[in-house]
Coordinates of C-alpha atoms in Angstrom, one line a residue:
Chain W
M1 CA 49.6 -23.5 26.7
Q2 CA 46.6 -23.4 28.9
L3 CA 46.5 -19.6 28.5
M4 CA 46.8 -19.9 24.7
A5 CA 43.8 -22.2 24.6
T6 CA 41.8 -19.7 26.7
K7 CA 42.7 -16.9 24.3
T8 CA 41.5 -18.9 21.3
Q9 CA 38.3 -19.7 23.2
L10 CA 37.7 -16.1 24.0
A11 CA 38.3 -15.1 20.3
T12 CA 35.8 -17.9 19.3
L13 CA 33.2 -16.6 21.8
F14 CA 33.6 -13.0 20.5
L15 CA 33.3 -14.2 16.9
L16 CA 30.2 -16.1 17.8
L17 CA 28.6 -13.1 19.4
L18 CA 29.6 -10.9 16.5
I19 CA 28.1 -13.3 13.9
S20 CA 25.0 -13.8 16.0
A21 CA 24.4 -10.0 16.1
T22 CA 25.0 -9.8 12.4
V23 CA 22.6 -12.6 11.6
H24 CA 19.9 -11.1 13.8
G25 CA 19.9 -7.8 11.8
R26 CA 21.4 -5.6 14.5
K27 CA 24.6 -4.8 12.7
P28 CA 24.7 -2.9 9.4
R29 CA 24.8 -5.3 6.4
S30 CA 26.6 -4.8 3.2
R31 CA 24.9 -2.3 0.9
S32 CA 26.8 -3.4 -2.2
P33 CA 24.5 -5.4 -4.5
C34 CA 25.0 -9.1 -5.2
Q35 CA 23.4 -8.7 -8.6
Q36 CA 22.6 -5.8 -10.9
Y37 CA 20.4 -5.3 -14.0
V38 CA 19.2 -2.5 -16.2
F39 CA 16.0 -2.7 -18.2
Y40 CA 13.6 -0.4 -20.0
F41 CA 9.8 -0.8 -20.2
H42 CA 7.3 0.9 -22.4
D43 CA 3.7 1.8 -21.6
V44 CA 1.1 2.8 -24.2
L45 CA -2.2 3.7 -22.6
F46 CA -5.5 2.9 -24.2
K47 CA -7.2 6.1 -25.0
G48 CA -10.4 4.9 -26.7
Y49 CA -9.0 4.7 -30.3
N50 CA -5.6 2.8 -30.1
Y51 CA -6.6 -0.7 -28.9
K52 CA -4.1 -2.4 -31.2
N53 CA -1.0 -0.5 -30.0
A54 CA -2.1 -0.1 -26.4
T55 CA -0.2 -2.0 -23.7
S56 CA -2.3 -0.8 -20.8
A57 CA -5.8 0.2 -20.0
I58 CA -7.7 2.2 -17.3
V59 CA -9.8 -0.4 -15.4
G60 CA -10.8 1.7 -12.4
S61 CA -11.4 5.4 -11.9
P62 CA -13.1 7.7 -9.4
Q63 CA -16.6 8.9 -9.9
W64 CA -15.4 12.0 -11.9
G65 CA -13.2 9.9 -14.2
N66 CA -13.7 7.5 -17.1
K67 CA -12.0 4.6 -18.9
T68 CA -10.5 6.5 -21.9
A69 CA -8.9 9.5 -20.3
M70 CA -7.0 10.2 -17.1
A71 CA -9.0 11.9 -14.4
V72 CA -8.3 15.6 -13.7
P73 CA -6.3 16.7 -11.8
Y74 CA -3.3 14.5 -11.4
N75 CA -5.1 11.3 -12.5
F76 CA -6.0 10.7 -8.8
G77 CA -7.9 7.4 -8.5
D78 CA -7.1 6.0 -12.0
V79 CA -6.2 2.3 -11.9
V80 CA -4.3 0.9 -14.9
V81 CA -3.6 -2.7 -15.8
F82 CA -0.5 -3.1 -18.0
D83 CA 1.3 -5.6 -20.2
D84 CA 4.4 -3.7 -21.2
P85 CA 7.4 -5.0 -23.3
I86 CA 10.8 -5.0 -21.5
T87 CA 13.8 -4.1 -23.7
L88 CA 17.5 -3.9 -23.1
D89 CA 17.8 -0.4 -24.6
N90 CA 15.5 2.6 -24.9
N91 CA 14.1 1.6 -28.3
F92 CA 10.4 0.6 -28.2
H93 CA 11.0 -1.5 -31.3
S94 CA 13.9 -3.5 -29.9
P95 CA 13.1 -7.2 -29.4
P96 CA 11.4 -7.6 -26.0
V97 CA 13.3 -9.7 -23.5
G98 CA 10.3 -10.1 -21.2
R99 CA 7.0 -8.5 -20.1
A100 CA 6.3 -6.1 -17.3
Q101 CA 2.8 -7.0 -16.1
G102 CA 0.6 -5.8 -13.2
I103 CA -1.1 -2.7 -11.9
Y104 CA -0.5 0.9 -11.2
L105 CA -2.7 3.5 -9.7
Y106 CA -2.4 7.2 -9.3
D107 CA -2.8 8.0 -5.6
Q108 CA -2.0 11.7 -4.9
K109 CA -4.5 14.5 -5.0
S110 CA -2.0 17.3 -5.2
T111 CA 0.6 16.1 -7.7
Y112 CA 1.5 13.1 -9.9
S113 CA 2.3 10.0 -7.8
A114 CA 1.5 6.3 -8.3
W115 CA 1.7 3.0 -6.5
L116 CA 3.0 0.0 -8.4
G117 CA 2.4 -3.7 -8.0
F118 CA 3.9 -5.7 -10.8
S119 CA 6.2 -8.5 -12.1
F120 CA 8.9 -8.8 -14.7
L121 CA 8.3 -12.1 -16.6
F122 CA 11.3 -13.6 -18.4
N123 CA 11.4 -16.7 -20.5
S124 CA 14.4 -16.4 -22.8
S125 CA 17.9 -17.9 -23.2
D126 CA 19.2 -15.2 -20.9
Y127 CA 16.7 -15.5 -18.0
V128 CA 13.8 -17.7 -16.9
G129 CA 11.8 -16.5 -14.0
T130 CA 10.1 -13.6 -12.5
L131 CA 10.9 -10.6 -10.3
N132 CA 8.1 -9.1 -8.2
F133 CA 8.0 -5.4 -7.3
A134 CA 5.9 -3.1 -5.1
G135 CA 6.3 0.5 -4.1
A136 CA 5.6 4.2 -4.4
D137 CA 6.4 6.1 -7.6
P138 CA 6.3 9.9 -7.0
L139 CA 6.6 10.7 -10.7
L140 CA 8.1 14.1 -10.6
N141 CA 11.2 13.0 -8.7
K142 CA 14.0 12.3 -11.2
T143 CA 14.5 8.9 -9.7
R144 CA 12.2 6.8 -7.5
D145 CA 13.1 3.7 -5.5
I146 CA 10.7 0.8 -5.2
S147 CA 11.2 -2.6 -3.5
V148 CA 12.0 -5.9 -5.2
I149 CA 9.8 -8.0 -2.9
G150 CA 10.6 -11.5 -4.3
G151 CA 11.7 -13.5 -7.2
T152 CA 11.3 -17.0 -8.8
G153 CA 13.3 -19.2 -11.1
D154 CA 16.7 -17.5 -11.9
F155 CA 15.7 -14.8 -9.4
F156 CA 14.8 -17.3 -6.6
M157 CA 14.0 -15.5 -3.4
A158 CA 15.6 -12.2 -4.6
R159 CA 15.2 -9.0 -2.6
G160 CA 16.5 -5.5 -3.5
I161 CA 15.7 -2.1 -4.8
A162 CA 14.6 -1.0 -8.2
T163 CA 15.3 2.6 -9.2
L164 CA 12.9 4.0 -11.7
L165 CA 13.7 6.9 -14.1
T166 CA 11.3 8.4 -16.6
D167 CA 13.3 8.1 -19.7
A168 CA 10.6 9.6 -22.0
F169 CA 7.0 10.5 -22.0
E170 CA 4.4 11.8 -24.5
G171 CA 1.4 13.3 -22.6
D172 CA -0.5 10.5 -21.0
V173 CA -0.3 8.1 -24.0
Y174 CA 3.3 6.9 -23.8
F175 CA 6.0 6.6 -21.2
R176 CA 9.2 4.7 -21.0
L177 CA 10.9 3.8 -17.7
R178 CA 14.5 2.9 -17.1
V179 CA 14.8 0.5 -14.3
D180 CA 18.0 -0.1 -12.4
I181 CA 17.6 -3.2 -10.4
K182 CA 20.0 -3.9 -7.5
L183 CA 19.6 -7.1 -5.6
Y184 CA 21.0 -7.3 -2.1
E185 CA 19.7 -10.8 -1.3
C186 CA 20.7 -13.5 -3.7
W187 CA 20.3 -17.2 -3.2
Chain P
M1 CA 53.4 -23.8 19.5
Q2 CA 53.7 -20.3 18.0
L3 CA 53.1 -21.7 14.6
M4 CA 50.1 -23.7 15.8
A5 CA 48.5 -20.6 17.2
T6 CA 49.0 -18.8 13.9
K7 CA 47.3 -21.6 12.1
T8 CA 44.3 -21.4 14.4
Q9 CA 44.2 -17.7 13.9
L10 CA 44.3 -18.0 10.2
A11 CA 41.5 -20.6 10.3
T12 CA 39.5 -18.2 12.4
L13 CA 40.1 -15.3 10.0
F14 CA 39.1 -17.5 7.1
L15 CA 36.0 -18.6 8.9
L16 CA 35.1 -15.0 9.7
L17 CA 35.4 -14.0 6.0
L18 CA 33.4 -17.0 4.9
I19 CA 30.6 -16.3 7.3
S20 CA 30.6 -12.6 6.6
A21 CA 30.2 -13.3 2.9
T22 CA 27.4 -15.8 3.5
V23 CA 25.5 -13.3 5.7
H24 CA 25.9 -10.6 3.1
G25 CA 24.2 -12.7 0.5
R26 CA 27.2 -13.4 -1.7
K27 CA 27.3 -17.1 -1.2
P28 CA 24.6 -19.5 -2.3
R29 CA 22.1 -20.1 0.6
S30 CA 20.3 -23.4 1.2
R31 CA 17.4 -24.0 -1.1
S32 CA 15.8 -26.6 1.0
P33 CA 12.7 -25.3 2.7
C34 CA 12.4 -24.8 6.4
Q35 CA 8.7 -25.3 6.3
Q36 CA 6.2 -26.7 3.7
Y37 CA 2.5 -26.8 3.2
V38 CA -0.1 -27.8 0.6
F39 CA -3.5 -26.2 0.3
Y40 CA -6.3 -25.8 -2.2
F41 CA -8.4 -22.8 -2.8
H42 CA -11.6 -22.4 -4.7
D43 CA -12.9 -19.5 -6.7
V44 CA -16.5 -19.1 -7.9
L45 CA -16.9 -15.9 -10.0
F46 CA -20.0 -13.8 -9.9
K47 CA -21.6 -13.9 -13.3
G48 CA -24.7 -11.8 -12.7
Y49 CA -27.0 -14.6 -11.4
N50 CA -25.0 -16.5 -8.8
Y51 CA -24.5 -14.0 -6.0
K52 CA -25.1 -16.5 -3.2
N53 CA -22.5 -19.1 -4.3
A54 CA -20.0 -16.6 -5.7
T55 CA -16.7 -16.1 -3.9
S56 CA -15.3 -13.4 -6.2
A57 CA -16.5 -10.5 -8.3
I58 CA -15.3 -8.4 -11.1
V59 CA -14.7 -4.9 -9.7
G60 CA -12.8 -3.3 -12.5
S61 CA -12.7 -3.8 -16.3
P62 CA -11.4 -2.0 -19.4
Q63 CA -13.8 0.2 -21.4
W64 CA -14.8 -2.8 -23.5
G65 CA -15.7 -5.0 -20.5
N66 CA -18.4 -5.2 -17.8
K67 CA -18.9 -6.5 -14.3
T68 CA -20.7 -9.8 -15.1
A69 CA -18.5 -11.4 -17.8
M70 CA -14.8 -11.6 -18.5
A71 CA -13.5 -9.2 -21.2
V72 CA -12.7 -10.6 -24.6
P73 CA -10.0 -11.6 -25.5
Y74 CA -8.0 -13.1 -22.6
N75 CA -9.9 -11.2 -19.9
F76 CA -7.3 -8.4 -20.2
G77 CA -8.0 -5.6 -17.8
D78 CA -10.4 -7.5 -15.6
V79 CA -9.9 -6.9 -11.9
V80 CA -11.4 -9.4 -9.4
V81 CA -11.7 -9.3 -5.6
F82 CA -12.0 -12.7 -4.0
D83 CA -12.9 -14.4 -0.7
D84 CA -12.1 -18.0 -1.4
P85 CA -12.3 -21.0 1.0
I86 CA -9.0 -22.8 1.6
T87 CA -9.3 -26.6 2.0
L88 CA -6.8 -29.3 2.8
D89 CA -7.9 -31.5 -0.2
N90 CA -9.4 -30.8 -3.6
N91 CA -13.1 -31.0 -2.4
F92 CA -14.9 -27.7 -2.6
H93 CA -17.2 -29.0 0.2
S94 CA -14.5 -29.9 2.6
P95 CA -14.5 -27.8 5.8
P96 CA -12.5 -24.6 5.1
V97 CA -9.3 -24.2 7.1
G98 CA -8.9 -20.6 6.2
R99 CA -9.8 -17.9 3.6
A100 CA -7.7 -16.7 0.6
Q101 CA -8.6 -13.0 0.2
G102 CA -7.3 -10.3 -2.1
I103 CA -7.2 -9.3 -5.7
Y104 CA -6.2 -10.7 -9.1
L105 CA -6.1 -9.0 -12.4
Y106 CA -5.7 -10.3 -15.9
D107 CA -2.8 -8.5 -17.5
Q108 CA -1.8 -10.0 -20.8
K109 CA -3.3 -9.0 -24.1
S110 CA -2.1 -12.1 -26.0
T111 CA -2.9 -15.0 -23.6
Y112 CA -4.3 -15.8 -20.2
S113 CA -2.0 -14.3 -17.5
A114 CA -2.8 -12.7 -14.1
W115 CA -1.2 -10.8 -11.3
L116 CA -2.0 -11.8 -7.8
G117 CA -1.9 -9.9 -4.5
F118 CA -3.6 -11.7 -1.6
S119 CA -3.4 -13.3 1.8
F120 CA -4.2 -16.6 3.4
L121 CA -6.0 -16.0 6.7
F122 CA -5.9 -18.8 9.2
N123 CA -7.7 -18.8 12.6
S124 CA -8.0 -22.5 13.6
S125 CA -6.6 -25.0 16.1
D126 CA -3.9 -25.7 13.5
Y127 CA -2.7 -22.2 12.5
V128 CA -3.3 -18.7 13.6
G129 CA -1.9 -16.0 11.4
T130 CA -1.6 -14.9 7.8
L131 CA 0.6 -15.5 4.8
N132 CA 1.0 -12.7 2.2
F133 CA 1.6 -13.4 -1.5
A134 CA 2.4 -11.4 -4.7
G135 CA 3.4 -12.5 -8.1
A136 CA 2.7 -13.3 -11.7
D137 CA 0.4 -16.2 -12.7
P138 CA 0.8 -17.1 -16.4
L139 CA -2.2 -19.4 -16.3
L140 CA -1.4 -21.7 -19.2
N141 CA 1.9 -22.9 -17.6
K142 CA 1.3 -26.1 -15.7
T143 CA 2.9 -24.7 -12.6
R144 CA 3.6 -21.0 -11.7
D145 CA 5.7 -19.7 -8.9
I146 CA 4.8 -16.6 -6.9
S147 CA 6.4 -15.0 -3.9
V148 CA 5.5 -15.4 -0.2
I149 CA 6.4 -11.8 0.7
G150 CA 5.6 -12.0 4.4
G151 CA 3.7 -13.6 7.2
T152 CA 2.3 -12.9 10.6
G153 CA 1.3 -14.9 13.7
D154 CA 2.4 -18.5 13.2
F155 CA 4.0 -17.4 10.0
F156 CA 5.9 -14.5 11.5
M157 CA 8.3 -12.9 9.0
A158 CA 8.0 -15.8 6.6
R159 CA 9.4 -15.7 3.1
G160 CA 9.3 -18.3 0.4
I161 CA 7.8 -19.5 -2.9
A162 CA 4.3 -20.7 -3.6
T163 CA 3.8 -22.9 -6.6
L164 CA 0.3 -22.7 -8.1
L165 CA -1.3 -25.5 -10.2
T166 CA -4.7 -25.3 -11.8
D167 CA -6.3 -28.4 -10.3
A168 CA -9.7 -27.8 -12.0
F169 CA -11.6 -25.2 -13.9
E170 CA -15.0 -24.8 -15.4
G171 CA -15.1 -22.0 -18.0
D172 CA -14.6 -18.8 -16.2
V173 CA -17.1 -19.6 -13.4
Y174 CA -15.0 -21.9 -11.2
F175 CA -11.4 -22.7 -10.7
R176 CA -9.5 -24.6 -8.1
L177 CA -5.8 -24.0 -7.4
R178 CA -3.4 -26.3 -5.6
V179 CA -0.8 -24.3 -3.8
D180 CA 2.5 -25.8 -2.7
I181 CA 4.1 -23.4 -0.2
K182 CA 7.7 -23.7 0.6
L183 CA 9.2 -21.3 3.1
Y184 CA 12.9 -20.6 3.0
E185 CA 13.0 -18.0 5.8
C186 CA 11.5 -19.1 9.1
W187 CA 11.8 -17.2 12.3
Chain B
M1 CA 49.3 -30.2 22.2
Q2 CA 48.1 -32.2 19.3
L3 CA 45.0 -33.1 21.2
M4 CA 44.5 -29.4 22.1
A5 CA 44.6 -28.4 18.4
T6 CA 42.1 -31.1 17.6
K7 CA 39.7 -29.8 20.2
T8 CA 40.0 -26.2 18.8
Q9 CA 39.3 -27.6 15.4
L10 CA 36.3 -29.5 16.6
A11 CA 35.0 -26.4 18.3
T12 CA 35.5 -24.4 15.1
L13 CA 33.7 -27.0 13.0
F14 CA 30.8 -27.0 15.4
L15 CA 30.7 -23.2 15.4
L16 CA 30.7 -23.3 11.6
L17 CA 27.8 -25.7 11.5
L18 CA 25.8 -23.7 14.0
I19 CA 26.3 -20.5 12.1
S20 CA 25.6 -22.1 8.8
A21 CA 22.3 -23.4 10.2
T22 CA 21.4 -20.0 11.6
V23 CA 22.1 -18.3 8.3
H24 CA 20.0 -20.8 6.5
G25 CA 17.0 -20.0 8.5
R26 CA 16.7 -23.3 10.4
K27 CA 17.3 -21.8 13.8
P28 CA 14.9 -19.4 15.5
R29 CA 15.9 -15.8 14.9
S30 CA 15.6 -13.0 17.3
R31 CA 12.1 -11.6 17.6
S32 CA 13.1 -8.4 19.2
P33 CA 12.8 -5.5 16.7
C34 CA 15.8 -3.6 15.4
Q35 CA 13.7 -0.5 14.9
Q36 CA 10.3 0.7 16.0
Y37 CA 7.9 3.5 15.1
V38 CA 4.3 4.6 15.9
F39 CA 2.3 6.6 13.4
Y40 CA -1.3 7.5 12.8
F41 CA -3.1 7.9 9.4
H42 CA -6.4 9.4 8.5
D43 CA -8.8 8.4 5.8
V44 CA -11.7 10.5 4.6
L45 CA -13.7 8.7 1.9
F46 CA -15.2 10.6 -1.0
K47 CA -19.0 10.2 -0.7
G48 CA -20.1 12.3 -3.7
Y49 CA -20.2 15.7 -2.0
N50 CA -16.9 16.1 0.0
Y51 CA -14.3 16.2 -2.8
K52 CA -12.3 18.9 -1.1
N53 CA -11.7 17.1 2.2
A54 CA -11.7 13.6 0.9
T55 CA -8.4 11.7 1.0
S56 CA -9.6 8.5 -0.7
A57 CA -12.1 7.5 -3.4
I58 CA -13.9 4.3 -4.5
V59 CA -12.4 3.4 -7.9
G60 CA -13.8 0.0 -8.3
S61 CA -16.9 -1.8 -7.1
P62 CA -18.9 -4.9 -7.9
Q63 CA -21.9 -4.8 -10.2
W64 CA -24.2 -4.0 -7.3
G65 CA -22.1 -1.1 -6.0
N66 CA -21.2 2.4 -7.1
K67 CA -18.5 5.1 -6.7
T68 CA -20.1 7.2 -3.9
A69 CA -21.2 4.7 -1.4
M70 CA -19.9 1.4 0.0
A71 CA -21.5 -1.7 -1.4
V72 CA -24.0 -3.6 0.9
P73 CA -23.2 -5.8 2.7
Y74 CA -19.7 -5.5 4.2
N75 CA -18.4 -3.3 1.3
F76 CA -17.4 -6.5 -0.5
G77 CA -15.7 -5.7 -3.8
D78 CA -15.1 -2.0 -3.2
V79 CA -11.7 -0.8 -4.2
V80 CA -10.4 2.4 -2.8
V81 CA -7.3 4.5 -3.7
F82 CA -6.0 6.7 -0.9
D83 CA -3.7 9.6 -0.2
D84 CA -3.9 9.9 3.6
P85 CA -1.9 12.2 5.9
I86 CA 0.4 10.5 8.4
T87 CA 0.7 12.2 11.8
L88 CA 2.6 11.5 15.0
D89 CA -0.4 11.7 17.2
N90 CA -4.1 11.0 16.8
N91 CA -5.1 14.6 15.8
F92 CA -6.2 14.9 12.1
H93 CA -5.1 18.5 12.2
S94 CA -1.5 17.8 13.4
P95 CA 1.1 18.6 10.8
P96 CA 1.5 15.6 8.5
V97 CA 5.0 13.9 8.6
G98 CA 4.3 11.9 5.5
R99 CA 1.6 10.4 3.3
A100 CA 0.1 6.9 3.2
Q101 CA -0.6 6.2 -0.4
G102 CA -2.0 3.1 -2.2
I103 CA -5.0 0.9 -2.4
Y104 CA -7.3 -1.1 -0.2
L105 CA -10.1 -3.4 -1.1
Y106 CA -12.9 -5.0 0.9
D107 CA -12.7 -8.7 0.3
Q108 CA -15.0 -10.6 2.6
K109 CA -18.6 -11.4 1.9
S110 CA -19.6 -12.3 5.5
T111 CA -17.9 -9.5 7.5
Y112 CA -15.7 -6.4 7.2
S113 CA -12.2 -7.4 6.0
A114 CA -9.8 -5.7 3.6
W115 CA -6.6 -6.2 1.8
L116 CA -4.0 -3.4 1.8
G117 CA -1.2 -2.6 -0.6
F118 CA 0.4 0.8 0.1
S119 CA 3.4 2.8 1.0
F120 CA 4.4 5.4 3.6
L121 CA 6.3 8.3 1.9
F122 CA 8.5 10.5 4.1
N123 CA 10.4 13.5 3.0
S124 CA 11.1 15.5 6.1
S125 CA 14.0 16.4 8.4
D126 CA 13.2 13.3 10.4
Y127 CA 13.0 10.7 7.6
V128 CA 13.5 10.5 3.9
G129 CA 12.4 7.3 2.2
T130 CA 9.5 4.9 1.9
L131 CA 8.1 1.9 3.7
N132 CA 6.1 -0.6 1.7
F133 CA 3.2 -2.7 3.2
A134 CA 1.0 -5.6 2.1
G135 CA -1.4 -7.7 4.0
A136 CA -4.9 -8.6 5.3
D137 CA -6.9 -6.3 7.6
P138 CA -9.8 -8.1 9.2
L139 CA -11.3 -4.9 10.5
L140 CA -13.3 -6.2 13.5
N141 CA -10.2 -7.6 15.2
K142 CA -8.8 -5.2 17.7
T143 CA -5.4 -5.4 16.2
R144 CA -4.3 -6.7 12.8
D145 CA -0.8 -7.5 11.6
I146 CA 0.4 -6.8 8.1
S147 CA 3.8 -7.2 6.5
V148 CA 6.4 -4.6 5.9
I149 CA 7.6 -6.0 2.6
G150 CA 10.4 -3.5 1.9
G151 CA 11.7 0.0 2.3
T152 CA 13.9 2.6 0.6
G153 CA 16.0 5.5 1.7
D154 CA 16.3 5.6 5.5
F155 CA 14.3 2.4 5.5
F156 CA 16.6 0.6 3.0
M157 CA 15.7 -3.0 2.6
A158 CA 13.5 -3.0 5.8
R159 CA 11.3 -6.0 6.7
G160 CA 8.9 -6.3 9.6
I161 CA 5.4 -6.3 10.9
A162 CA 3.0 -3.4 11.2
T163 CA 0.2 -3.7 13.7
L164 CA -3.0 -1.8 12.8
L165 CA -5.5 -0.6 15.4
T166 CA -8.6 1.3 14.5
D167 CA -8.2 4.4 16.7
A168 CA -11.5 6.0 15.6
F169 CA -14.1 5.8 12.9
E170 CA -17.2 7.6 11.8
G171 CA -19.5 5.5 9.7
D172 CA -17.8 4.9 6.4
V173 CA -16.6 8.5 5.9
Y174 CA -13.7 8.7 8.3
F175 CA -11.3 6.3 10.0
R176 CA -8.0 6.7 11.8
L177 CA -5.5 3.9 12.1
R178 CA -2.7 3.7 14.7
V179 CA 0.2 1.8 13.2
D180 CA 2.9 0.2 15.3
I181 CA 5.8 -0.7 13.0
K182 CA 8.4 -3.1 14.2
L183 CA 11.3 -3.8 11.9
Y184 CA 13.1 -7.1 12.3
E185 CA 15.5 -6.7 9.4
C186 CA 17.5 -3.5 9.4
W187 CA 20.4 -2.7 7.1

């Protein structure tokens, strides 16, 4: 009987240590997402003539650039503010379920690469809230991972990874990104 | 006796699974904050004549904009760098307890909305350290939630939600934001 | 026997509460890093004549600034896009192990201070993946802490603190930062 109790106590102690280690981030955590979404968003760059249809505009550029055309080469230094519709499929004309809003900037001298800081804003019967993103987007890679750095409303305190895929592009006027969002922290 | 031990073992196993699930983000976590603050910050935009009093300046704008007035309509594409005093009450002349520094950009074509990336810098007897923020600010909503994406010093590794409320504004020259910060991760 | 069982159950309940509190962020978490790195990165600003060697360029400035020289005083309002080599030691000519890409902006009127949003991109035999950073950089402090707000690939879901130290600078043309990265969340 006495021995039995000791065994239980030992097991409890071991359990405590194990959990403590897990909580403190020393043990591998589960890499299976607690929530998953797929969206598309569509970017139409202002080129000087298409104000009405444009969803984004160059707002900063290096000395050798301007506000109506991407800088040569590789757009380096161009800063773009965007207000892009989010859709559930790859059709630009599908009803938007939200807006992707924020900034991207081309930041490589030797190839196409960008840095993104933006949010998804939802206010529909499906979702109310925002998801916030930041990360690097080396455009020529088939897929690129950025960070979900936070969320609000239905996405309260979310963290995760968003995988970007260029689903279509037409020169530097239009591109469409497919975004696979996997959340690994859900509250 | 044997049965008793088995029951204890079963309970322990169940406990282990429960905790494991919680740690891995599958179970709801507490939504009551582990830390809470209220601050105000004050933004005076440079308009071409008020350099001395200005706390912020337009540093990027779309082709149809300029550096001394917001773009029409809805300021879309304007990028602003700011260095705003933080106060404990809503009085612009109260002694600042820190500075709110970073960038905001207007990013909606059809209404007033912005994206924020900034930090609170504290270096006083009350707090030493920084809080880092990112998120969407749809200005016409009474309150807007952004993410606390990290912190340093007294705010080491913080995460949470900051709720913004426009406490006052005068055209596009002055605005004052009330910020309710709720941290849900405290170290 | 009955009493023994009750004691075990009480211990289990206590354990459950303790763990629950820890998971919910109410108890102090370990402040010893689960992963640690030191890197250097090198920034050569475009000044109008050095396009070939430049790794960064002014892309936004206040009304009183321009794209080939920092604004006076304290560079306030200057926005810079950068594509800086990362090295393992403080030698600009060492083989780069990755690129530091993103944006910084000078955001204090009364002294030198900046806000940073950028990523480290690695694609070598040592590391594949990205680390994402955001935070305030009050340049005149010997060391400055910013947040690691996320990571991908080998740095999947990372969070932590990066401590910046200005290892060298030459006017506003060149600076070298030493970055001590400490991760406190490892997956």
